[in-house]
């Protein structure tokens, strides 16, 4: 009983921290978005006028690239705090996985996905979740990434396997927390956003290390029939 009480208090405290983090992130993202768009737009115009000056052009291109990176970060922050009803429609999970692989890095991702029965899913947000997982796998792996989807009774199961160094021991759950990342160029929101989208579908997401090496991510979503 005491252990259950401590666990509940810990979950409530984590929920409060995430809610505060979400509110702060939303405010920052909204405040940054407009001036950032102006900065990027003017830098792009400046880059066009400096095409004949390689030295200055390279510096302006760097400004544009950093502005694009900040824009991606603000969009990720807004995606993380976004809530609301899913826009469910009859969707083939195999098509969603193939689209996510193509949008991420089609040449480095091997997809095993036969057409499956349609289910009521939010295709756009589910593809976003899969892209985040696939991008994480591609960045971690020097070899091919393998992605698959299958129907197991009333559950849609997506699996992503990479050939990277694996997940540090004890971090199998922690990697889904916001701002947890082992990369210097990452901000640790991709997997957190993916997990939130999966949970909005009523599903679960887990990660583990493989005996053969690398990591395996599994997404299980109840298949609501179309």
Coordinates of C-alpha atoms in Angstrom, one line a residue, residues 97-98 100-102 104-113 130-150 157-164 206 208 210 212-219:
X97 CA 4.5 3.2 -42.9
X98 CA 5.7 3.3 -46.5
X100 CA 6.9 7.7 -43.4
X101 CA 9.9 5.7 -44.7
X102 CA 9.9 7.6 -47.9
X104 CA 12.5 10.0 -43.8
X105 CA 15.2 8.3 -45.8
X106 CA 13.8 5.9 -48.3
X107 CA 17.2 4.5 -49.4
X108 CA 18.3 3.5 -45.9
X109 CA 15.0 2.0 -44.7
X110 CA 13.8 -1.5 -45.7
X111 CA 10.0 -1.8 -45.3
X112 CA 8.2 -5.1 -44.9
X113 CA 4.5 -4.1 -45.1
X130 CA 6.6 6.8 -37.4
X131 CA 8.8 9.4 -39.1
X132 CA 10.2 10.4 -35.7
X133 CA 11.0 6.8 -34.7
X134 CA 12.5 6.1 -38.2
X135 CA 14.6 9.3 -38.1
X136 CA 15.9 8.3 -34.7
X137 CA 16.8 4.8 -35.9
X138 CA 18.5 6.2 -39.1
X139 CA 20.6 8.6 -37.0
X140 CA 21.6 5.9 -34.6
X141 CA 22.5 3.3 -37.3
X142 CA 25.3 3.1 -39.9
X143 CA 23.5 0.4 -41.8
X144 CA 20.0 -0.3 -43.0
X145 CA 17.0 0.3 -40.8
X146 CA 14.2 -2.4 -40.9
X147 CA 10.6 -1.4 -40.5
X148 CA 7.5 -3.6 -40.6
X149 CA 3.8 -3.6 -39.8
X150 CA 1.5 -6.5 -39.2
X157 CA 2.0 -3.7 -34.6
X158 CA 4.7 -1.5 -36.1
X159 CA 8.3 -2.6 -35.5
X160 CA 11.5 -0.5 -36.2
X161 CA 14.9 -2.2 -35.9
X162 CA 18.3 -0.4 -36.2
X163 CA 21.9 -1.5 -36.3
X164 CA 23.1 1.2 -33.8
X206 CA 8.2 0.4 -26.1
X208 CA 14.4 -2.6 -26.1
X210 CA 18.3 -6.7 -29.5
X212 CA 21.9 -9.2 -32.4
X213 CA 22.8 -5.6 -31.6
X214 CA 20.9 -2.4 -32.1
X215 CA 17.6 -1.3 -30.7
X216 CA 14.0 -2.3 -31.5
X217 CA 11.0 0.0 -31.2
X218 CA 7.5 -1.5 -31.1
X219 CA 4.3 0.4 -31.5

